[in-house]
Amino acid sequence: MKMYNLENILLVMFAARLPGFVCDLFPFQNTSLPWEVRVDDLVGRLTLDEIMLQMSRGGGDPHGGPAPAINRLGIGPYSWATECLRGQVSAGEATSFPQALGLAASFSPSLMYDVAHATAEEVRAKHVEFVKHGQYGDHTGLSCFSPFMNIMRHPLWGRNQEVYGEDPYMTGVIATSHVQGLQGNHSRYLLTSSGCKVIAVHGGPDTIPVSRFTFDAKVTERDLRLTYLPAHRACVKAGTYSFMCSYNSINGIPACVNDRILTDILRNEWNFTGYVVSDLGAVELIITAHKYLKTSIDTAAACLKAGTNLDFSGEQKSVYDYIVDAVKQGKVSEELVRERVKPLFYTRMRLGEFDPPSMNPYSQLNLSVVQSFEHRKLSLTAAMKSYVLLKNDYNILPLPKYFSKIAVVGPMADNLVQLFGDYSADIDPQYSTTPYKGLKKLAEQVNLAPGCTDNRCETYLPSTIAQAVQGAQLVVVCLGTGQELEAENNDRSTMNLPFNQTHLLEDAMKYGFGIPIILVLFNSGPVNITMYDPNPQIPAILECFFPAQATGEALYNVLTNTGIGANPAARLPFTWYRTADQIPVMIDYSMKERTYRYFTGNPLYPFGYGLSYTTFQYSNLTFISQIKAGDPLTVQAQVTNTGQYDGEEVVQVYVKWLDTKEEMPQLQLVWFDRFSVSQEASVNFQFVISPESMAVWTDANGFVVEPGKMKLYVGGQQPDQQRKIPSNVLEGEFQILGTRILGRF
């Protein structure tokens, strides 16, 4: 006779508060059993109708969720739709961290981990409160729709701000830290569960020139394997519990019914065992937009077979509400339906839902962590570490800490909402600072003049700019886009600064002739400032992305080099083209002439570019000159702070294939990290270049490490760029002996 411990019995008794609950202990509630046994027991007790409702209620208020309670088994409702990209979205008070693209600019995996972990702590703490009060709507659960894994492949895509830049390796490294930060390091329980989105070939357009709901991304196998898939595979290796399938089609097949992506590659090649959730309404759009299938029954069956476990529909009657009918008509087997629901309950089990709360330390988190001092301090640190110094002529920065009079002008100067970007936590003014508010302590008198009524700047008042800059010793011009001009479902039509923002900048120079101008930009996709970059009246340009609540305080600290981490060290996670005409149109999914890996033109600022107030020197590059194919290469080097300030340095390591006949990137990032280096001090660092980073893609055998020479570059920037930072780049060559077939991944 099986014996049950007292704690499990008490748990069942506690759960009996649910109407209709029968107070018996089931094996799925027995914490001593393996997870798989518990999941099998639970799913085996469900009727097909109950399973259908669990899979058709992925969220989308007011009709799409939550997954309903199963009272007879003591199972409560569950919300699958929570946004955790950089602070919990639409769930009340929460710490807001810089937008994802800005966090990527930090080139700091550890910072990404800290931000994700802080976000997850707040999500968990609020979930505990939501459950206490019987709240199960969207944004109350523990399953996150983040990180965003797609590549920044065109400057005009509205969702550039949500991704980690243009490099697939870097995206994978940053996303790995995000996944691990969200999920925590407990041996048994998840803090929250991560959900990497959106798989797989997705990077615009959203709206211009065509809708994402009907767009078909045509991609070659080479580009798929070298660019679009690697970051997603990194997410699997990091341990993510879910993926989201995208709106668009991939080579003619909508993503959520694309069995090659969701089954052949994701599950069979990469051994992913979690669940796939659709983007909001993506399953329904297979019928209504793509016209790929005609009926809900056929679509439900096809999506299940392809590998989509959960329908995030937002509809009162979703496509997955036809699962039972699909089984009855023989379109899909009940056995497959039961297999598809298992990862959903496995995830809930690992989150601790079916164990006594006393076993799970995360269930003890409370609302004191929300906007805690530690999290607000982290938000400030993250913002400072995300600012990229693009220009600093005459070493005008750092600024002295006192002026008698300055002017802060432009539509982003005091525009709190637009500084947060898309998918941000709710704004709390008491913890938020704009550029104007942050710089008020820089001078006895600070003149504010937005100049425009909004970021579109269609209504412009030049007289306010003339008045503000008159007699100022310094002018800070704050321009950009905000979610008003670039966001999900909101692509840009041009790289140019919006409407009259160029006139505003020119008027600031005209009316403030002879006064130095600091140009501060708040955007994600690059804007066309090619004609202003060489202008001597603009000696400094700072890219800030969307820094959220700590914007102004971080701006003051960076401009004046106040506090630890204020010396800028961030780097651009994308290529800043001079104009959008330098690259192909967005609907062309070939990687030719896109990103630093394939672009042959001269950008305004290259990928990996960013200045500091101090200088660095690299030395002592050491590695063996020959390795066997399939072996890793260990490399050591040293970086020394040779300048006048303590600072941080981003080390970037690139390789180039010298002998291959395959079409490979002209340069590839293979390692990076960020180090703190005091003035006159040195840091020794070591890294490993994996065989996967040396492999080339072949049609016949997948990835292969070929014999031949490779070139290695180590420094604080890309090699051989026209636009450089002062530090040097070390280089060397190593020889690969033999061949090693790694296969398809």
XYZ file of C-alpha atoms in Angstrom:
745
model
C 0.000 0.000 0.000
C 1.417 3.403 -1.051
C 2.093 5.825 1.816
C 1.667 9.605 1.400
C 3.376 12.232 3.498
C 1.393 14.578 5.695
C 2.344 17.691 3.710
C 0.848 16.272 0.517
C -2.332 15.350 2.348
C -2.583 18.871 3.749
C -2.075 20.282 0.261
C -4.994 18.278 -1.056
C -7.139 19.378 1.876
C -6.185 22.984 1.221
C -7.090 22.613 -2.449
C -10.503 21.333 -1.441
C -11.644 24.930 -1.185
C -12.257 24.696 -4.949
C -15.899 23.900 -5.765
C -16.470 20.275 -6.681
C -13.065 19.108 -5.477
C -12.825 15.517 -4.318
C -10.362 15.191 -1.459
C -8.180 12.297 -2.646
C -4.480 12.354 -3.253
C -3.530 11.639 -6.851
C -0.116 10.460 -8.007
C 0.428 13.747 -9.877
C 0.356 15.447 -6.463
C 2.967 13.112 -5.007
C 6.198 15.090 -4.842
C 8.321 11.962 -4.460
C 7.465 10.727 -7.946
C 9.435 11.683 -11.060
C 8.080 14.633 -13.031
C 7.246 12.526 -16.082
C 5.248 10.036 -14.017
C 3.267 12.836 -12.422
C 2.564 14.468 -15.785
C 1.472 11.174 -17.332
C -0.860 10.544 -14.417
C -2.417 14.000 -14.621
C -2.945 13.951 -18.376
C -4.282 10.403 -18.196
C -7.057 11.625 -15.878
C -8.223 14.363 -18.247
C -11.064 14.009 -20.688
C -10.452 15.065 -24.267
C -12.796 18.021 -23.748
C -10.750 19.158 -20.753
C -7.520 18.863 -22.742
C -9.015 20.887 -25.574
C -9.812 23.770 -23.233
C -6.322 23.674 -21.751
C -4.803 23.990 -25.233
C -7.236 26.552 -26.627
C -6.944 29.079 -23.813
C -3.438 30.434 -24.276
C -4.542 33.969 -23.443
C -5.676 37.191 -24.969
C -8.192 38.934 -22.714
C -11.111 38.892 -22.359
C -11.942 35.624 -24.142
C -8.659 33.843 -24.860
C -7.707 32.851 -21.334
C -6.957 31.705 -18.775
C -6.748 27.951 -19.066
C -9.778 26.970 -16.956
C -9.767 25.208 -13.620
C -10.363 21.458 -13.451
C -12.122 21.392 -10.127
C -12.585 17.652 -9.858
C -8.787 17.277 -9.771
C -8.019 20.332 -7.676
C -6.336 22.127 -10.587
C -6.733 25.881 -10.656
C -6.846 28.285 -13.624
C -3.584 29.350 -15.250
C -2.616 32.358 -17.354
C -0.027 31.679 -20.058
C 0.328 35.242 -21.371
C 2.919 37.267 -19.452
C 5.416 39.719 -20.948
C 8.802 39.845 -19.204
C 11.181 41.373 -21.738
C 12.605 43.992 -19.331
C 10.036 44.450 -16.566
C 6.549 42.969 -16.288
C 4.088 44.538 -18.722
C 0.509 45.623 -17.949
C 0.474 44.173 -14.456
C 0.570 47.261 -12.265
C 3.647 48.600 -10.554
C 6.916 47.113 -11.765
C 10.511 48.203 -12.227
C 11.135 49.197 -15.832
C 14.523 48.439 -17.318
C 15.989 49.680 -20.618
C 14.572 48.278 -23.825
C 16.139 45.048 -25.105
C 18.235 46.627 -27.860
C 19.797 48.973 -25.313
C 20.557 46.090 -22.980
C 22.243 44.325 -25.888
C 24.358 47.442 -26.460
C 25.875 46.888 -23.028
C 27.557 43.750 -24.454
C 27.221 42.374 -20.924
C 25.706 38.897 -20.446
C 25.872 39.331 -16.672
C 23.844 42.544 -16.795
C 21.234 40.796 -18.933
C 21.011 38.002 -16.370
C 20.555 40.475 -13.512
C 17.800 42.381 -15.334
C 15.948 39.205 -16.276
C 16.245 37.825 -12.755
C 14.958 41.032 -11.176
C 12.055 41.042 -13.614
C 11.256 37.424 -12.766
C 11.336 38.099 -9.033
C 8.707 40.787 -9.483
C 6.611 38.577 -11.775
C 6.672 35.785 -9.196
C 5.909 38.094 -6.266
C 2.909 39.592 -8.042
C 1.723 36.174 -9.174
C 1.564 35.109 -5.524
C -0.686 38.118 -4.849
C -2.808 37.583 -7.963
C -3.535 33.990 -6.963
C -4.445 35.051 -3.431
C -7.072 37.354 -4.917
C -8.314 34.943 -7.563
C -6.913 36.949 -10.504
C -5.953 34.859 -13.533
C -6.138 37.224 -16.504
C -3.347 38.051 -18.921
C -0.079 39.180 -17.291
C -0.803 37.408 -13.985
C 0.964 34.121 -14.709
C 4.543 32.886 -14.573
C 5.141 31.944 -18.216
C 6.966 34.678 -20.059
C 6.811 35.628 -23.723
C 10.496 36.539 -23.783
C 13.264 36.814 -24.879
C 12.754 38.065 -28.443
C 15.183 36.063 -30.586
C 14.963 37.515 -34.071
C 17.720 39.307 -35.933
C 17.771 43.053 -36.611
C 18.031 42.785 -40.379
C 16.575 46.113 -41.550
C 16.707 49.570 -39.878
C 13.037 50.368 -40.544
C 11.429 47.358 -38.858
C 9.235 48.595 -36.008
C 10.265 45.837 -33.614
C 14.023 46.396 -33.754
C 13.848 47.738 -30.226
C 12.749 44.346 -28.836
C 15.634 42.292 -30.227
C 19.326 41.988 -29.345
C 20.833 43.347 -32.530
C 21.980 41.950 -35.846
C 24.417 39.190 -34.894
C 23.050 35.654 -34.345
C 25.884 34.587 -32.033
C 25.523 37.658 -29.842
C 21.749 37.289 -29.774
C 22.164 33.712 -28.591
C 24.574 34.651 -25.803
C 22.436 37.533 -24.520
C 19.264 35.444 -24.786
C 20.910 32.617 -22.852
C 21.496 35.001 -19.961
C 17.906 36.201 -20.224
C 16.510 32.662 -20.123
C 18.680 31.670 -17.179
C 17.873 34.879 -15.312
C 14.126 34.379 -15.761
C 14.156 30.742 -14.731
C 16.507 31.013 -11.771
C 18.993 28.453 -10.493
C 16.919 26.325 -8.124
C 17.450 22.596 -8.648
C 13.736 21.785 -8.555
C 11.646 24.865 -9.285
C 11.517 27.584 -11.901
C 11.305 31.202 -10.827
C 9.367 31.851 -14.034
C 9.438 29.993 -17.353
C 10.927 31.641 -20.400
C 9.433 31.610 -23.882
C 11.686 32.464 -26.812
C 9.933 34.266 -29.629
C 9.291 34.222 -32.477
C 10.467 31.168 -34.329
C 12.010 31.382 -36.776
C 12.392 33.552 -39.903
C 10.894 36.819 -38.738
C 12.311 40.316 -38.836
C 9.854 42.517 -40.649
C 7.866 43.804 -42.258
C 5.094 44.369 -39.737
C 3.192 46.959 -41.768
C 5.384 48.477 -44.515
C 5.293 47.565 -47.354
C 3.033 44.585 -46.528
C 1.359 43.129 -43.448
C 3.119 40.538 -41.308
C -0.181 38.650 -41.235
C 0.172 37.660 -44.892
C 3.916 37.991 -45.521
C 5.870 34.997 -46.800
C 9.592 35.050 -45.964
C 11.542 33.324 -48.728
C 14.825 32.117 -47.287
C 17.625 29.886 -48.509
C 18.847 26.955 -46.448
C 22.232 28.663 -46.057
C 20.770 31.876 -44.645
C 18.394 29.858 -42.483
C 21.237 27.917 -40.896
C 23.827 30.691 -40.650
C 21.611 33.596 -39.604
C 18.003 32.892 -38.707
C 18.235 29.697 -36.641
C 21.393 29.869 -34.458
C 19.960 32.129 -31.749
C 16.867 29.944 -31.429
C 19.048 26.882 -30.978
C 20.975 28.748 -28.277
C 17.648 29.268 -26.523
C 17.036 25.511 -26.516
C 20.525 24.883 -25.108
C 19.826 27.510 -22.423
C 16.827 25.477 -21.246
C 13.844 27.517 -22.377
C 10.455 25.934 -21.755
C 8.649 27.338 -24.776
C 8.797 29.010 -28.161
C 6.294 31.232 -29.918
C 5.568 30.669 -33.601
C 5.306 33.772 -35.758
C 2.590 35.345 -37.902
C 4.364 35.083 -41.233
C 4.878 32.162 -43.558
C 8.303 30.628 -44.164
C 8.855 29.470 -47.729
C 5.135 29.252 -48.289
C 4.063 27.577 -45.040
C 2.688 29.603 -42.067
C 5.032 29.301 -39.089
C 2.513 27.735 -36.684
C 1.782 24.912 -39.119
C 5.362 24.577 -40.355
C 6.360 21.055 -39.345
C 9.866 21.442 -40.797
C 10.613 24.266 -38.357
C 8.608 23.081 -35.338
C 9.216 19.336 -35.556
C 12.051 18.421 -37.909
C 14.421 21.131 -36.672
C 13.182 22.288 -33.268
C 12.298 18.900 -31.812
C 14.183 16.313 -33.851
C 17.466 18.128 -34.558
C 17.641 20.233 -31.390
C 15.812 17.856 -28.994
C 13.450 20.528 -27.675
C 10.859 18.997 -25.338
C 8.866 22.060 -24.298
C 5.778 23.641 -25.810
C 5.106 25.964 -28.733
C 2.529 28.728 -28.359
C 1.148 30.731 -31.258
C 1.519 34.464 -31.519
C -1.769 36.221 -30.788
C -4.263 35.034 -33.384
C -1.584 33.439 -35.585
C -3.395 30.102 -35.802
C -6.619 31.804 -36.862
C -4.730 33.829 -39.478
C -3.692 30.611 -41.212
C -7.298 30.550 -42.440
C -8.291 34.203 -42.672
C -5.066 35.860 -43.885
C -2.744 33.265 -45.384
C -5.640 31.273 -46.896
C -3.422 28.228 -46.381
C -6.212 26.056 -44.945
C -9.965 26.517 -45.091
C -11.501 25.106 -41.908
C -10.828 25.293 -38.181
C -10.889 21.505 -37.898
C -8.210 21.054 -40.557
C -6.145 23.900 -39.117
C -6.301 22.572 -35.553
C -5.195 19.141 -36.752
C -2.384 20.505 -38.925
C -1.018 22.802 -36.206
C -1.032 20.000 -33.645
C 0.780 17.688 -36.033
C 3.308 20.390 -36.881
C 4.059 20.991 -33.205
C 1.983 23.925 -31.894
C 0.787 23.040 -28.385
C -1.093 26.140 -27.311
C -3.403 28.536 -29.143
C -2.941 32.140 -27.998
C -6.043 33.308 -29.823
C -7.859 36.045 -27.932
C -11.020 34.635 -29.454
C -14.150 33.410 -27.713
C -14.151 30.459 -30.122
C -10.586 29.619 -31.112
C -9.353 27.191 -33.744
C -8.204 24.841 -30.988
C -11.789 24.654 -29.740
C -12.235 22.261 -32.668
C -9.689 19.729 -31.424
C -12.330 17.246 -30.287
C -14.055 17.472 -33.666
C -10.706 16.937 -35.382
C -10.158 13.755 -33.361
C -13.680 12.501 -34.062
C -13.167 13.027 -37.801
C -9.844 11.204 -37.749
C -7.823 14.312 -38.667
C -5.537 13.886 -35.649
C -5.136 11.129 -33.086
C -6.137 11.470 -29.457
C -2.730 10.052 -28.553
C -0.974 13.001 -30.230
C -3.316 15.499 -28.557
C -2.450 14.036 -25.166
C 1.260 14.210 -25.949
C 0.945 17.837 -26.997
C -0.692 18.889 -23.716
C 1.949 17.237 -21.528
C 4.584 20.002 -21.828
C 1.999 22.508 -20.595
C 1.460 20.615 -17.358
C 5.138 19.775 -17.020
C 5.885 23.508 -17.092
C 3.248 24.219 -14.452
C 4.658 21.466 -12.278
C 8.193 22.860 -12.509
C 6.812 26.248 -11.521
C 5.610 24.572 -8.320
C 1.876 24.727 -8.870
C 1.197 21.150 -7.732
C 3.622 21.053 -4.814
C 3.155 22.419 -1.304
C 4.135 26.121 -1.261
C 6.492 25.427 1.636
C 8.700 23.391 -0.695
C 9.182 26.245 -3.138
C 11.338 29.154 -1.934
C 10.048 31.336 -4.779
C 6.535 31.193 -3.331
C 7.847 33.236 -0.398
C 8.579 36.295 -2.555
C 6.357 39.259 -1.784
C 5.619 42.715 -3.150
C 8.573 44.264 -1.319
C 10.766 43.302 -4.286
C 8.676 45.413 -6.694
C 10.446 48.729 -7.366
C 12.786 47.864 -4.496
C 15.868 49.984 -3.962
C 18.029 47.204 -5.410
C 15.911 46.958 -8.564
C 15.790 50.724 -9.079
C 19.560 50.842 -8.681
C 19.880 48.066 -11.256
C 17.633 49.979 -13.651
C 19.940 52.993 -13.344
C 23.066 50.873 -13.834
C 21.540 49.183 -16.871
C 20.640 52.507 -18.440
C 24.150 53.905 -17.941
C 25.680 50.747 -19.397
C 23.437 50.926 -22.468
C 24.372 54.441 -23.661
C 26.665 54.397 -26.709
C 28.996 57.363 -27.165
C 29.178 57.881 -30.938
C 31.191 61.098 -31.055
C 33.284 63.071 -28.578
C 35.350 65.660 -30.432
C 37.714 67.858 -28.439
C 36.990 65.563 -25.457
C 34.061 67.796 -24.596
C 32.755 64.968 -22.447
C 32.714 64.386 -19.571
C 31.139 67.738 -18.783
C 31.934 69.851 -15.756
C 29.227 69.454 -13.137
C 28.071 73.049 -13.073
C 26.931 75.619 -15.646
C 25.118 78.846 -15.063
C 22.687 78.229 -17.929
C 21.962 75.378 -20.327
C 19.137 74.504 -22.675
C 17.513 71.087 -23.044
C 15.424 71.021 -26.201
C 13.660 68.598 -28.533
C 10.554 66.407 -28.405
C 12.304 63.736 -26.290
C 13.579 66.213 -23.707
C 10.680 65.710 -21.315
C 8.572 63.043 -23.014
C 8.267 60.393 -20.321
C 5.986 57.967 -22.161
C 8.048 57.816 -25.360
C 11.296 57.284 -23.444
C 10.045 53.917 -22.210
C 9.587 52.282 -25.611
C 7.289 49.398 -26.450
C 6.598 46.482 -24.089
C 7.613 48.402 -20.991
C 6.355 48.094 -17.450
C 3.740 50.581 -16.342
C 5.221 54.037 -15.826
C 5.593 55.254 -12.256
C 6.465 58.987 -12.336
C 7.890 58.961 -8.809
C 10.722 56.683 -9.955
C 11.169 58.136 -13.445
C 13.327 60.943 -14.796
C 13.431 62.542 -18.242
C 16.535 64.212 -19.740
C 15.241 67.590 -18.619
C 14.654 66.446 -15.043
C 17.966 64.621 -14.883
C 19.971 67.582 -16.166
C 18.325 70.192 -13.939
C 21.119 69.763 -11.414
C 23.733 70.503 -14.087
C 23.046 74.255 -14.121
C 21.585 77.083 -12.131
C 19.125 77.702 -14.967
C 17.877 74.985 -17.320
C 15.636 76.079 -20.180
C 13.239 73.480 -21.558
C 11.815 73.678 -25.074
C 10.339 70.526 -26.674
C 9.755 72.574 -29.832
C 7.166 70.059 -31.094
C 3.833 68.876 -29.773
C 4.858 65.221 -30.223
C 7.611 63.076 -31.722
C 6.196 63.354 -35.218
C 7.064 67.032 -34.945
C 4.526 68.038 -37.584
C 3.697 71.072 -35.466
C 6.942 72.904 -34.784
C 7.531 76.181 -32.948
C 11.029 77.462 -33.868
C 10.653 80.541 -31.688
C 10.682 78.375 -28.547
C 14.051 76.916 -29.560
C 15.491 80.371 -30.281
C 14.369 81.609 -26.895
C 15.642 78.556 -24.996
C 19.181 78.545 -26.419
C 19.747 82.282 -26.096
C 22.609 82.883 -23.672
C 23.091 79.191 -22.890
C 26.554 77.759 -22.334
C 25.494 74.332 -23.553
C 22.587 72.947 -25.576
C 21.401 69.356 -25.226
C 19.179 68.387 -28.168
C 16.991 65.334 -27.519
C 15.586 63.767 -30.683
C 14.264 60.359 -31.692
C 11.288 58.207 -32.409
C 9.655 56.428 -29.483
C 6.912 53.852 -29.898
C 4.886 56.600 -31.517
C 7.020 56.136 -34.640
C 8.519 52.638 -34.344
C 7.024 49.698 -32.493
C 5.206 46.446 -33.069
C 2.811 46.871 -36.000
C 4.438 50.248 -36.697
C 7.290 50.133 -39.223
C 9.032 53.313 -40.356
C 8.943 54.398 -43.989
C 12.238 56.312 -43.824
C 15.460 56.526 -41.830
C 15.238 60.310 -41.749
C 14.586 62.123 -38.511
C 10.833 62.659 -38.155
C 9.411 65.661 -40.013
C 10.641 68.902 -38.398
C 13.168 67.342 -36.016
C 15.927 68.167 -38.519
C 14.725 71.795 -38.607
C 14.781 71.855 -34.817
C 18.398 70.677 -34.740
C 19.418 73.163 -37.404
C 17.640 75.980 -35.563
C 19.438 75.038 -32.352
C 22.717 75.417 -34.230
C 21.612 78.643 -35.896
C 20.176 80.424 -32.858
C 22.884 79.002 -30.617
C 25.733 79.667 -32.997
C 29.022 79.069 -31.244
C 27.382 77.146 -28.394
C 28.390 73.454 -28.244
C 25.523 71.055 -28.885
C 25.252 67.579 -27.395
C 22.970 65.486 -29.611
C 21.151 62.813 -27.608
C 19.168 60.230 -29.579
C 16.325 58.014 -28.400
C 15.508 55.440 -31.050
C 16.058 51.793 -31.937
C 16.502 51.577 -35.688
C 19.225 54.024 -36.765
C 18.217 57.485 -37.962
C 19.900 59.453 -40.716
C 22.320 61.879 -39.056
C 24.994 61.518 -41.729
C 25.115 65.263 -42.452
C 25.291 66.181 -38.762
C 27.958 63.721 -37.635
C 30.907 65.774 -39.060
C 29.506 69.135 -37.921
C 31.968 70.742 -35.459
C 29.142 72.539 -33.637
C 27.927 69.095 -32.544
C 31.047 67.780 -30.794
C 29.242 64.919 -29.005
C 26.538 62.420 -30.010
C 25.073 59.896 -27.575
C 22.746 57.025 -28.528
C 20.454 56.086 -25.639
C 17.785 53.804 -27.186
C 14.745 53.680 -24.818
C 16.204 53.667 -21.289
C 12.866 53.738 -19.382
C 12.571 54.981 -15.808
C 16.196 55.935 -15.117
C 16.695 57.898 -18.365
C 17.444 61.333 -16.944
C 19.511 60.277 -13.951
C 21.587 57.978 -16.151
C 22.074 60.762 -18.702
C 23.408 63.152 -16.071
C 25.761 60.492 -14.706
C 27.145 59.559 -18.121
C 27.572 63.115 -19.403
C 29.449 64.061 -16.222
C 31.073 60.663 -15.516
C 29.460 60.549 -12.096
C 29.470 57.251 -10.232
C 30.622 53.720 -10.910
C 29.855 52.587 -14.426
C 29.183 56.073 -15.777
C 32.121 56.095 -18.189
C 30.447 54.916 -21.429
C 31.494 51.538 -22.776
C 28.436 50.332 -24.685
C 28.756 49.366 -28.338
C 26.321 49.407 -31.215
C 24.644 45.992 -31.588
C 23.833 46.816 -35.209
C 25.313 48.495 -38.269
C 24.322 52.160 -38.460
C 23.911 52.637 -42.188
C 24.253 56.089 -43.688
C 20.884 55.765 -45.418
C 18.369 52.963 -45.878
C 19.355 52.907 -49.550
C 22.587 51.149 -48.587
C 20.763 47.846 -47.978
C 18.117 45.812 -49.836
C 14.400 46.225 -49.185
C 12.874 44.675 -46.088
C 10.878 41.972 -47.861
C 14.057 40.491 -49.367
C 15.208 37.855 -46.869
C 18.583 37.228 -48.462
C 21.410 38.277 -46.156
C 23.405 39.752 -49.024
C 24.550 43.307 -48.107
C 22.888 43.094 -44.669
C 24.618 43.410 -41.295
C 28.358 43.641 -40.702
C 28.658 39.978 -41.668
C 27.715 40.613 -45.306
C 27.640 44.398 -45.827
C 30.413 45.631 -48.140
C 29.662 49.346 -47.996
C 30.879 52.050 -45.625
C 28.468 52.597 -42.724
C 28.239 55.731 -40.630
C 29.044 53.680 -37.522
C 29.971 49.979 -37.681
C 28.608 47.174 -35.548
C 30.514 47.025 -32.259
C 31.452 50.716 -32.345
C 31.397 52.925 -29.253
C 33.693 55.420 -27.539
C 34.913 55.829 -23.957
C 36.334 58.692 -21.917
C 39.468 56.619 -21.436
C 41.675 54.586 -23.787
C 42.697 50.942 -23.908
C 45.595 48.939 -25.282
C 45.517 45.219 -26.126
C 48.546 42.962 -25.835
C 49.888 39.471 -25.131
C 47.698 37.536 -27.556
C 48.466 33.845 -27.042
C 47.086 30.698 -28.704
C 48.400 27.570 -30.385
C 48.877 27.829 -34.127
C 47.473 24.407 -35.084
C 44.461 22.433 -33.890
C 42.678 19.278 -34.996
C 39.306 19.754 -36.644
C 36.618 19.500 -33.975
C 38.856 20.734 -31.154
C 38.236 24.094 -29.444
C 40.847 26.858 -29.437
C 41.772 28.486 -26.139
C 43.024 32.075 -26.375
C 44.482 34.485 -23.822
C 45.099 38.216 -24.061
C 45.425 41.331 -21.945
C 43.753 44.735 -21.999
C 45.206 47.785 -20.237
C 43.512 51.060 -19.352
C 45.950 53.658 -20.694
C 43.740 56.714 -20.239
C 42.796 59.235 -17.578
C 39.690 57.577 -16.115
C 38.572 54.283 -14.646
C 36.357 52.579 -17.161
C 34.855 49.458 -18.654
C 35.869 47.827 -21.901
C 33.944 45.562 -24.268
C 36.240 42.911 -25.706
C 35.185 41.627 -29.123
C 36.614 38.563 -30.854
C 36.059 37.892 -34.556
C 37.160 35.183 -36.969
C 37.493 35.074 -40.741
C 37.614 31.995 -42.959
C 40.644 32.265 -45.260
C 40.530 29.040 -47.276
C 36.921 27.881 -47.553
C 35.058 27.790 -50.866
C 31.688 27.951 -49.104
C 29.763 31.229 -48.926
C 30.373 32.321 -45.353
C 30.178 35.681 -43.547
C 33.129 37.967 -44.261
C 33.609 38.275 -40.506
C 31.976 36.569 -37.528
C 31.801 37.496 -33.836
C 32.717 34.431 -31.752
C 33.148 35.838 -28.225
C 32.614 39.030 -26.253
C 32.427 40.273 -22.689
C 32.619 43.480 -20.688
C 35.325 44.142 -18.097
C 35.925 46.826 -15.513
C 39.473 48.178 -15.830
C 40.827 50.826 -13.470
C 43.140 53.558 -14.687
C 46.631 52.164 -15.473
C 45.457 48.653 -14.561
C 45.336 45.559 -16.768
C 42.934 42.657 -17.054
C 43.979 39.258 -18.354
C 41.186 37.342 -20.028
C 40.743 33.934 -21.592
C 38.113 32.561 -23.921
C 37.398 29.491 -26.006
C 36.432 29.427 -29.672
C 34.165 26.435 -30.166
C 34.277 24.078 -33.146
C 30.768 25.259 -34.024
C 32.148 28.780 -34.480
C 34.771 27.455 -36.905
C 32.376 25.332 -38.966
C 31.137 26.243 -42.427
C 27.745 25.305 -43.832
C 27.703 22.697 -46.580
C 24.620 21.486 -48.431
C 25.792 17.879 -48.311
C 26.815 17.438 -44.668
C 25.508 20.416 -42.754
C 28.140 22.116 -40.600
C 31.696 20.971 -41.226
C 34.995 22.061 -39.688
C 37.224 22.181 -42.750
C 41.023 22.083 -43.003
C 42.641 25.434 -43.645
C 43.582 28.734 -42.074
C 41.419 31.060 -40.003
C 42.192 34.601 -38.950
C 41.546 35.772 -35.416
C 40.945 39.357 -34.259
C 40.858 40.517 -30.625
C 40.081 44.108 -29.604
C 37.434 46.598 -28.643
C 35.981 46.902 -32.145
C 35.746 45.288 -35.551
C 38.991 45.202 -37.514
C 39.640 47.258 -40.635
C 36.868 49.826 -40.211
C 37.033 53.398 -41.495
C 35.301 54.613 -38.338
C 37.525 53.504 -35.461
C 37.959 53.925 -31.751
C 41.453 54.669 -30.371
C 42.300 51.167 -29.166
C 44.246 48.636 -31.223
C 43.100 45.267 -32.609
C 45.318 42.210 -32.199
C 45.328 39.583 -34.926
C 46.769 36.196 -35.734
C 46.175 33.025 -37.720
C 45.662 29.399 -36.790
C 45.597 26.246 -38.899
C 42.895 23.565 -38.734
C 44.131 20.054 -39.528
C 41.720 17.465 -40.878
C 37.944 17.538 -41.240
C 35.132 17.085 -38.724
C 31.476 16.815 -39.750
C 29.268 18.337 -37.065
C 25.992 17.792 -38.935
C 22.800 19.807 -39.163
C 21.727 22.144 -36.376
